Amino acid sequence: MAIIVQKFGGTSVGSVDRIQNVANRVTQEVENGNQVVVVVSAMGKTTDELVRLATELNEKPSKREMDMLLTTGEQITISLLTMALQQKGYDAVSYTGWQAGIETESVHGNARITDIKTANIHSQLEKGNIVVVAGFQGLSPEGNITTLGRGGSDTTAVALAAALGAQKCDIYTDVTGVYTTDPRYVKAARKLKSISYDEMLELANLGAGVLHPRAVEFAKNYHLPLEVRSSLELENGTIVEEEASMEQNLVVRGIAFEDNISRITVAGVKNSLTTLSTIFTTLANYHINVDIIIQSITSAGQNALSFSVKTEDVKQTLEVLERYADRIGYEDVEHENDLAKVSIVGSGMFSNPGVAAEMFEVLANQSIEVKMVSTSEIKVSTVVAYGDMIKAIEALHEAFELSVEETVEV
Amino acid sequence: MAIIVQKFGGTSVGSVDRIQNVANRVTQEVENGNQVVVVVSAMGKTTDELVRLATELNEKPSKREMDMLLTTGEQITISLLTMALQQKGYDAVSYTGWQAGIETESVHGNARITDIKTANIHSQLEKGNIVVVAGFQGLSPEGNITTLGRGGSDTTAVALAAALGAQKCDIYTDVTGVYTTDPRYVKAARKLKSISYDEMLELANLGAGVLHPRAVEFAKNYHLPLEVRSSLELENGTIVEEEASMEQNLVVRGIAFEDNISRITVAGVKNSLTTLSTIFTTLANYHINVDIIIQSITSAGQNALSFSVKTEDVKQTLEVLERYADRIGYEDVEHENDLAKVSIVGSGMFSNPGVAAEMFEVLANQSIEVKMVSTSEIKVSTVVAYGDMIKAIEALHEAFELSVEETVEV
């Protein structure tokens, strides 16, 4: 019998009705003849409510106690889902992270999984039980409850699937799969039948938000196929796997985008070897996330330096730059808000050097000014005015023929 | 340094304000120079809400999953209280039942504590931490989360205090101590300075409701002094200890009472050796709790049998008796509702054989008919008409001089 791991997020288990719906999806997989392990998140708004209580009692709650508090959310869901499965006449048992053998680093709030002892789960599966595991949580070597940070339940599901030797891991969410771009913005957006780990990683990192990058990394390392699919609709989702071979000829697979981007330009920077590291180390110390960085050296030996940050971080960025002005050494700082990042992603790009040029041409034809550019082996990111964002996505979606149905089936 | 264990119930931690108040009571004990372990219950209405969710998903949720669900309640409280203590600048750490080393039988819903491994708590106390432990919960040998049943947090606190060699265990509640009788009904009721374990046990079993009998038993076995006191008022509470020596001359220490009592009379019972056990085993199988039992054998070799039950159980009791009529063998069943049980408790009673007689005389003087009687070494219980209950309590309270302030201080 094959082992299938299913993961359901907070929205999918947000109410009694939703939990019953999840129970149906789970037992369906049992009826298909599989051994099923289910990983769940906390119910919808539970976490928000707990965080509210915590901040009323402590301005800056300790991370250990936040982990202790928030992990109750998944513990509630596992017991309720198990009850729903038992009500349907199926044998099921719930496990917290530590009961499931999920071991992590001694870090609170953002621990990495170090090992999974699967003996308990295997023995329950052998007894014919559905095993319902709390996502997002684990146990440190000192016996403390830890959490895996953002996207933690995805990571739990994928890590468990790898450790258990599962056939696949299904990530149930509130969308029906991975799209060529966000269908809420672009009508022509089309659901992909499959996508490679690397492409998914770029899309995930670029804010597509369907699947957490850590989970994708994990799946890639263990060659574990994922399926992103809807918890409410029955249709097939998108398979994330080693190589989406049947679509090799499609150079661009998807378009990701993100608004509320700002550009900071530091002019007249002294061209010393350490200046760059000084600036970005200082910003990192203040937890300011810098994305695209562009440096141009003038003949006079001075740098003009531009970088993009989230608009919400602009105020603090400017303050930090001013506070450390002497140490950094520059003449002037400017910033520009109301920008957006638009990126094309596709593993075929690696062997097609003309893709970036094609992208710029498409944008130029729409009179869209490209303010910043950054490239990797399988993506090209541009920063444009927010007002041009949708126009850019639509034009790129059409130019790279993303709405055309994939023709080759395996 | 002495170790003090403090226990706060659900009402005492029912809101952010209440938790802050508890934090003040805890740090006060630290400022007194003690090492402090705090045991807490789930916040006020948390449990009710979780039970509601469970019963919506499963008509009869499994006990294992109910334990998994309900133990999140205390886990929330320990983390929030620890955050409140840290906000006040104190070092504190929270422990679930399993982290605190509380081991129980493999029973769900009503497990007994089998052992407590105190190494973790001792090491945290040595580091200068306040240790906040989740009450009501433990871990079975198979690694399942268990609960201790009703009054479980009291039991956790007392068991921990015994295992840690604590100097005392303070049970904080919503009343200021143990009273001679319920002050809501009898104005003359007076708070006792101290009371013996046995007296407290009788009062607890008789429905005084301040402290769970299991916790008192535990404290008695380990000679551990308890103090029942208010979480809101600062006054001293009532000490529960080996022997309330300075009040030895007080024969009666308190009056307990319970309403909604019914009497069932089974007439013409065949006088066979097995009849009694047949009746009460059958009722026990249906979870009907029988309290006082009175049997009178007539010269004709037939029994009239009376017993008291809670009024809410009368309907089922009559149904069971009718269903098993042939097997039991009797002529008639009658029942009487609207009764109450009034009991006097005092360890001095043992050496004062006239106390029961005095009680009956007091009741007779008030024209109160005594319908049933039951005695133990340190209590006399009577069943009277509900309409006579308050009159009986007041008369007994006065006759046994319970409102007179204790004069001897140690």
PDB file of N, CA and C in Angstrom, chain A residues 71-139:
ATOM      1  N   THR A  71       1.180  26.622  19.352  1.00  0.00           N
ATOM      2  CA  THR A  71       1.058  25.215  18.962  1.00  0.00           C
ATOM      3  C   THR A  71      -0.234  24.576  19.468  1.00  0.00           C
ATOM      4  N   THR A  72      -0.924  25.239  20.391  1.00  0.00           N
ATOM      5  CA  THR A  72      -2.238  24.705  20.801  1.00  0.00           C
ATOM      6  C   THR A  72      -3.213  24.756  19.628  1.00  0.00           C
ATOM      7  N   GLY A  73      -2.996  25.690  18.709  1.00  0.00           N
ATOM      8  CA  GLY A  73      -3.905  25.834  17.566  1.00  0.00           C
ATOM      9  C   GLY A  73      -3.995  24.569  16.731  1.00  0.00           C
ATOM     10  N   GLU A  74      -2.838  24.006  16.379  1.00  0.00           N
ATOM     11  CA  GLU A  74      -2.857  22.767  15.572  1.00  0.00           C
ATOM     12  C   GLU A  74      -3.328  21.585  16.409  1.00  0.00           C
ATOM     13  N   GLN A  75      -3.029  21.625  17.707  1.00  0.00           N
ATOM     14  CA  GLN A  75      -3.458  20.505  18.561  1.00  0.00           C
ATOM     15  C   GLN A  75      -4.985  20.433  18.611  1.00  0.00           C
ATOM     16  N   ILE A  76      -5.624  21.593  18.597  1.00  0.00           N
ATOM     17  CA  ILE A  76      -7.093  21.610  18.551  1.00  0.00           C
ATOM     18  C   ILE A  76      -7.572  21.004  17.233  1.00  0.00           C
ATOM     19  N   THR A  77      -6.953  21.412  16.125  1.00  0.00           N
ATOM     20  CA  THR A  77      -7.406  20.912  14.824  1.00  0.00           C
ATOM     21  C   THR A  77      -7.225  19.399  14.694  1.00  0.00           C
ATOM     22  N   ILE A  78      -6.075  18.861  15.145  1.00  0.00           N
ATOM     23  CA  ILE A  78      -5.861  17.410  14.968  1.00  0.00           C
ATOM     24  C   ILE A  78      -6.902  16.603  15.728  1.00  0.00           C
ATOM     25  N   SER A  79      -7.257  17.050  16.934  1.00  0.00           N
ATOM     26  CA  SER A  79      -8.237  16.266  17.687  1.00  0.00           C
ATOM     27  C   SER A  79      -9.614  16.369  17.030  1.00  0.00           C
ATOM     28  N   LEU A  80      -9.982  17.574  16.583  1.00  0.00           N
ATOM     29  CA  LEU A  80     -11.307  17.737  15.967  1.00  0.00           C
ATOM     30  C   LEU A  80     -11.402  16.943  14.662  1.00  0.00           C
ATOM     31  N   LEU A  81     -10.363  16.994  13.831  1.00  0.00           N
ATOM     32  CA  LEU A  81     -10.410  16.253  12.567  1.00  0.00           C
ATOM     33  C   LEU A  81     -10.473  14.742  12.843  1.00  0.00           C
ATOM     34  N   THR A  82      -9.711  14.295  13.839  1.00  0.00           N
ATOM     35  CA  THR A  82      -9.732  12.869  14.175  1.00  0.00           C
ATOM     36  C   THR A  82     -11.130  12.448  14.628  1.00  0.00           C
ATOM     37  N   MET A  83     -11.778  13.291  15.422  1.00  0.00           N
ATOM     38  CA  MET A  83     -13.160  13.000  15.841  1.00  0.00           C
ATOM     39  C   MET A  83     -14.083  12.907  14.629  1.00  0.00           C
ATOM     40  N   ALA A  84     -13.894  13.816  13.676  1.00  0.00           N
ATOM     41  CA  ALA A  84     -14.742  13.805  12.467  1.00  0.00           C
ATOM     42  C   ALA A  84     -14.515  12.519  11.672  1.00  0.00           C
ATOM     43  N   LEU A  85     -13.270  12.067  11.591  1.00  0.00           N
ATOM     44  CA  LEU A  85     -12.968  10.827  10.868  1.00  0.00           C
ATOM     45  C   LEU A  85     -13.577   9.626  11.591  1.00  0.00           C
ATOM     46  N   GLN A  86     -13.493   9.622  12.910  1.00  0.00           N
ATOM     47  CA  GLN A  86     -14.064   8.527  13.694  1.00  0.00           C
ATOM     48  C   GLN A  86     -15.590   8.507  13.561  1.00  0.00           C
ATOM     49  N   GLN A  87     -16.182   9.701  13.495  1.00  0.00           N
ATOM     50  CA  GLN A  87     -17.638   9.785  13.320  1.00  0.00           C
ATOM     51  C   GLN A  87     -18.064   9.133  11.996  1.00  0.00           C
ATOM     52  N   LYS A  88     -17.195   9.239  10.985  1.00  0.00           N
ATOM     53  CA  LYS A  88     -17.487   8.619   9.686  1.00  0.00           C
ATOM     54  C   LYS A  88     -17.179   7.113   9.703  1.00  0.00           C
ATOM     55  N   GLY A  89     -16.727   6.599  10.853  1.00  0.00           N
ATOM     56  CA  GLY A  89     -16.511   5.160  10.980  1.00  0.00           C
ATOM     57  C   GLY A  89     -15.100   4.705  10.624  1.00  0.00           C
ATOM     58  N   TYR A  90     -14.165   5.643  10.509  1.00  0.00           N
ATOM     59  CA  TYR A  90     -12.781   5.280  10.187  1.00  0.00           C
ATOM     60  C   TYR A  90     -11.919   5.283  11.446  1.00  0.00           C
ATOM     61  N   ASP A  91     -10.900   4.424  11.475  1.00  0.00           N
ATOM     62  CA  ASP A  91      -9.955   4.437  12.585  1.00  0.00           C
ATOM     63  C   ASP A  91      -8.945   5.555  12.358  1.00  0.00           C
ATOM     64  N   ALA A  92      -8.770   6.378  13.362  1.00  0.00           N
ATOM     65  CA  ALA A  92      -7.859   7.513  13.218  1.00  0.00           C
ATOM     66  C   ALA A  92      -7.262   7.846  14.568  1.00  0.00           C
ATOM     67  N   VAL A  93      -6.084   8.462  14.512  1.00  0.00           N
ATOM     68  CA  VAL A  93      -5.410   8.846  15.750  1.00  0.00           C
ATOM     69  C   VAL A  93      -4.670  10.159  15.490  1.00  0.00           C
ATOM     70  N   SER A  94      -4.663  11.045  16.491  1.00  0.00           N
ATOM     71  CA  SER A  94      -4.003  12.340  16.316  1.00  0.00           C
ATOM     72  C   SER A  94      -2.639  12.341  16.996  1.00  0.00           C
ATOM     73  N   TYR A  95      -1.705  13.075  16.433  1.00  0.00           N
ATOM     74  CA  TYR A  95      -0.362  13.224  17.009  1.00  0.00           C
ATOM     75  C   TYR A  95       0.054  14.690  16.990  1.00  0.00           C
ATOM     76  N   THR A  96       0.541  15.174  18.117  1.00  0.00           N
ATOM     77  CA  THR A  96       1.208  16.480  18.116  1.00  0.00           C
ATOM     78  C   THR A  96       2.545  16.325  17.385  1.00  0.00           C
ATOM     79  N   GLY A  97       3.244  17.421  17.184  1.00  0.00           N
ATOM     80  CA  GLY A  97       4.554  17.351  16.536  1.00  0.00           C
ATOM     81  C   GLY A  97       5.511  16.432  17.276  1.00  0.00           C
ATOM     82  N   TRP A  98       5.588  16.591  18.603  1.00  0.00           N
ATOM     83  CA  TRP A  98       6.552  15.773  19.366  1.00  0.00           C
ATOM     84  C   TRP A  98       6.135  14.306  19.386  1.00  0.00           C
ATOM     85  N   GLN A  99       4.843  14.025  19.383  1.00  0.00           N
ATOM     86  CA  GLN A  99       4.413  12.633  19.341  1.00  0.00           C
ATOM     87  C   GLN A  99       4.712  12.001  17.990  1.00  0.00           C
ATOM     88  N   ALA A 100       4.689  12.831  16.941  1.00  0.00           N
ATOM     89  CA  ALA A 100       4.967  12.343  15.594  1.00  0.00           C
ATOM     90  C   ALA A 100       6.459  12.167  15.359  1.00  0.00           C
ATOM     91  N   GLY A 101       7.266  12.502  16.344  1.00  0.00           N
ATOM     92  CA  GLY A 101       8.713  12.296  16.222  1.00  0.00           C
ATOM     93  C   GLY A 101       9.434  13.379  15.439  1.00  0.00           C
ATOM     94  N   ILE A 102       8.835  14.566  15.363  1.00  0.00           N
ATOM     95  CA  ILE A 102       9.453  15.647  14.595  1.00  0.00           C
ATOM     96  C   ILE A 102      10.444  16.408  15.465  1.00  0.00           C
ATOM     97  N   GLU A 103      11.729  16.247  15.173  1.00  0.00           N
ATOM     98  CA  GLU A 103      12.789  16.861  15.967  1.00  0.00           C
ATOM     99  C   GLU A 103      13.342  18.078  15.241  1.00  0.00           C
ATOM    100  N   THR A 104      13.608  19.141  15.993  1.00  0.00           N
ATOM    101  CA  THR A 104      14.085  20.391  15.389  1.00  0.00           C
ATOM    102  C   THR A 104      15.318  20.897  16.125  1.00  0.00           C
ATOM    103  N   GLU A 105      15.889  21.960  15.565  1.00  0.00           N
ATOM    104  CA  GLU A 105      16.941  22.715  16.250  1.00  0.00           C
ATOM    105  C   GLU A 105      16.389  23.345  17.530  1.00  0.00           C
ATOM    106  N   SER A 106      17.306  23.822  18.383  1.00  0.00           N
ATOM    107  CA  SER A 106      16.906  24.552  19.610  1.00  0.00           C
ATOM    108  C   SER A 106      16.640  26.007  19.285  1.00  0.00           C
ATOM    109  N   VAL A 107      15.702  26.256  18.419  1.00  0.00           N
ATOM    110  CA  VAL A 107      15.400  27.624  18.007  1.00  0.00           C
ATOM    111  C   VAL A 107      13.897  27.802  18.153  1.00  0.00           C
ATOM    112  N   HIS A 108      13.481  28.952  18.658  1.00  0.00           N
ATOM    113  CA  HIS A 108      12.040  29.182  18.763  1.00  0.00           C
ATOM    114  C   HIS A 108      11.550  30.125  17.666  1.00  0.00           C
ATOM    115  N   GLY A 109      10.379  29.840  17.114  1.00  0.00           N
ATOM    116  CA  GLY A 109       9.767  30.721  16.138  1.00  0.00           C
ATOM    117  C   GLY A 109      10.129  30.410  14.707  1.00  0.00           C
ATOM    118  N   ASN A 110      11.268  29.762  14.502  1.00  0.00           N
ATOM    119  CA  ASN A 110      11.706  29.544  13.126  1.00  0.00           C
ATOM    120  C   ASN A 110      12.687  28.380  13.045  1.00  0.00           C
ATOM    121  N   ALA A 111      12.361  27.271  13.743  1.00  0.00           N
ATOM    122  CA  ALA A 111      13.290  26.143  13.832  1.00  0.00           C
ATOM    123  C   ALA A 111      13.277  25.320  12.552  1.00  0.00           C
ATOM    124  N   ARG A 112      14.421  24.701  12.248  1.00  0.00           N
ATOM    125  CA  ARG A 112      14.471  23.760  11.139  1.00  0.00           C
ATOM    126  C   ARG A 112      14.345  22.335  11.657  1.00  0.00           C
ATOM    127  N   ILE A 113      13.703  21.483  10.862  1.00  0.00           N
ATOM    128  CA  ILE A 113      13.568  20.078  11.237  1.00  0.00           C
ATOM    129  C   ILE A 113      14.931  19.413  11.101  1.00  0.00           C
ATOM    130  N   THR A 114      15.362  18.679  12.143  1.00  0.00           N
ATOM    131  CA  THR A 114      16.650  17.982  12.074  1.00  0.00           C
ATOM    132  C   THR A 114      16.471  16.499  11.784  1.00  0.00           C
ATOM    133  N   ASP A 115      15.352  15.939  12.256  1.00  0.00           N
ATOM    134  CA  ASP A 115      15.131  14.507  12.058  1.00  0.00           C
ATOM    135  C   ASP A 115      13.657  14.202  12.306  1.00  0.00           C
ATOM    136  N   ILE A 116      13.192  13.103  11.716  1.00  0.00           N
ATOM    137  CA  ILE A 116      11.831  12.641  12.034  1.00  0.00           C
ATOM    138  C   ILE A 116      11.909  11.160  12.369  1.00  0.00           C
ATOM    139  N   LYS A 117      11.512  10.812  13.594  1.00  0.00           N
ATOM    140  CA  LYS A 117      11.457   9.407  14.018  1.00  0.00           C
ATOM    141  C   LYS A 117      10.063   8.881  13.689  1.00  0.00           C
ATOM    142  N   THR A 118       9.983   8.051  12.651  1.00  0.00           N
ATOM    143  CA  THR A 118       8.667   7.700  12.108  1.00  0.00           C
ATOM    144  C   THR A 118       8.050   6.432  12.708  1.00  0.00           C
ATOM    145  N   ALA A 119       8.703   5.848  13.723  1.00  0.00           N
ATOM    146  CA  ALA A 119       8.221   4.563  14.249  1.00  0.00           C
ATOM    147  C   ALA A 119       6.751   4.628  14.676  1.00  0.00           C
ATOM    148  N   ASN A 120       6.377   5.670  15.428  1.00  0.00           N
ATOM    149  CA  ASN A 120       4.996   5.794  15.902  1.00  0.00           C
ATOM    150  C   ASN A 120       4.000   5.819  14.750  1.00  0.00           C
ATOM    151  N   ILE A 121       4.272   6.659  13.764  1.00  0.00           N
ATOM    152  CA  ILE A 121       3.337   6.810  12.653  1.00  0.00           C
ATOM    153  C   ILE A 121       3.243   5.514  11.857  1.00  0.00           C
ATOM    154  N   HIS A 122       4.411   4.902  11.561  1.00  0.00           N
ATOM    155  CA  HIS A 122       4.387   3.644  10.809  1.00  0.00           C
ATOM    156  C   HIS A 122       3.554   2.596  11.538  1.00  0.00           C
ATOM    157  N   SER A 123       3.721   2.532  12.865  1.00  0.00           N
ATOM    158  CA  SER A 123       3.004   1.488  13.598  1.00  0.00           C
ATOM    159  C   SER A 123       1.494   1.758  13.581  1.00  0.00           C
ATOM    160  N   GLN A 124       1.103   3.028  13.639  1.00  0.00           N
ATOM    161  CA  GLN A 124      -0.327   3.346  13.563  1.00  0.00           C
ATOM    162  C   GLN A 124      -0.894   3.059  12.177  1.00  0.00           C
ATOM    163  N   LEU A 125      -0.102   3.358  11.137  1.00  0.00           N
ATOM    164  CA  LEU A 125      -0.565   3.072   9.767  1.00  0.00           C
ATOM    165  C   LEU A 125      -0.749   1.566   9.597  1.00  0.00           C
ATOM    166  N   GLU A 126       0.189   0.792  10.161  1.00  0.00           N
ATOM    167  CA  GLU A 126       0.095  -0.671  10.051  1.00  0.00           C
ATOM    168  C   GLU A 126      -1.171  -1.190  10.719  1.00  0.00           C
ATOM    169  N   LYS A 127      -1.576  -0.526  11.815  1.00  0.00           N
ATOM    170  CA  LYS A 127      -2.802  -0.928  12.520  1.00  0.00           C
ATOM    171  C   LYS A 127      -4.060  -0.501  11.776  1.00  0.00           C
ATOM    172  N   GLY A 128      -3.897   0.191  10.649  1.00  0.00           N
ATOM    173  CA  GLY A 128      -5.064   0.608   9.877  1.00  0.00           C
ATOM    174  C   GLY A 128      -5.591   1.975  10.249  1.00  0.00           C
ATOM    175  N   ASN A 129      -4.814   2.746  11.007  1.00  0.00           N
ATOM    176  CA  ASN A 129      -5.260   4.081  11.385  1.00  0.00           C
ATOM    177  C   ASN A 129      -4.888   5.140  10.349  1.00  0.00           C
ATOM    178  N   ILE A 130      -5.773   6.116  10.192  1.00  0.00           N
ATOM    179  CA  ILE A 130      -5.386   7.376   9.568  1.00  0.00           C
ATOM    180  C   ILE A 130      -4.645   8.156  10.649  1.00  0.00           C
ATOM    181  N   VAL A 131      -3.493   8.730  10.319  1.00  0.00           N
ATOM    182  CA  VAL A 131      -2.728   9.467  11.319  1.00  0.00           C
ATOM    183  C   VAL A 131      -2.837  10.965  11.027  1.00  0.00           C
ATOM    184  N   VAL A 132      -3.316  11.723  11.998  1.00  0.00           N
ATOM    185  CA  VAL A 132      -3.509  13.162  11.834  1.00  0.00           C
ATOM    186  C   VAL A 132      -2.438  13.885  12.657  1.00  0.00           C
ATOM    187  N   VAL A 133      -1.560  14.614  11.963  1.00  0.00           N
ATOM    188  CA  VAL A 133      -0.394  15.208  12.617  1.00  0.00           C
ATOM    189  C   VAL A 133      -0.503  16.737  12.628  1.00  0.00           C
ATOM    190  N   ALA A 134      -0.123  17.332  13.765  1.00  0.00           N
ATOM    191  CA  ALA A 134      -0.104  18.788  13.891  1.00  0.00           C
ATOM    192  C   ALA A 134       1.055  19.358  13.083  1.00  0.00           C
ATOM    193  N   GLY A 135       0.754  20.243  12.154  1.00  0.00           N
ATOM    194  CA  GLY A 135       1.787  20.882  11.368  1.00  0.00           C
ATOM    195  C   GLY A 135       2.494  21.960  12.161  1.00  0.00           C
ATOM    196  N   PHE A 136       3.630  22.476  11.592  1.00  0.00           N
ATOM    197  CA  PHE A 136       4.198  23.737  12.105  1.00  0.00           C
ATOM    198  C   PHE A 136       5.011  23.564  13.383  1.00  0.00           C
ATOM    199  N   GLN A 137       4.958  22.339  14.008  1.00  0.00           N
ATOM    200  CA  GLN A 137       5.573  22.221  15.332  1.00  0.00           C
ATOM    201  C   GLN A 137       6.506  21.032  15.466  1.00  0.00           C
ATOM    202  N   GLY A 138       7.446  21.134  16.388  1.00  0.00           N
ATOM    203  CA  GLY A 138       8.366  20.044  16.661  1.00  0.00           C
ATOM    204  C   GLY A 138       8.894  20.138  18.074  1.00  0.00           C
ATOM    205  N   LEU A 139       9.934  19.334  18.349  1.00  0.00           N
ATOM    206  CA  LEU A 139      10.495  19.276  19.688  1.00  0.00           C
ATOM    207  C   LEU A 139      12.007  19.492  19.597  1.00  0.00           C
TER     208      LEU A 139
END
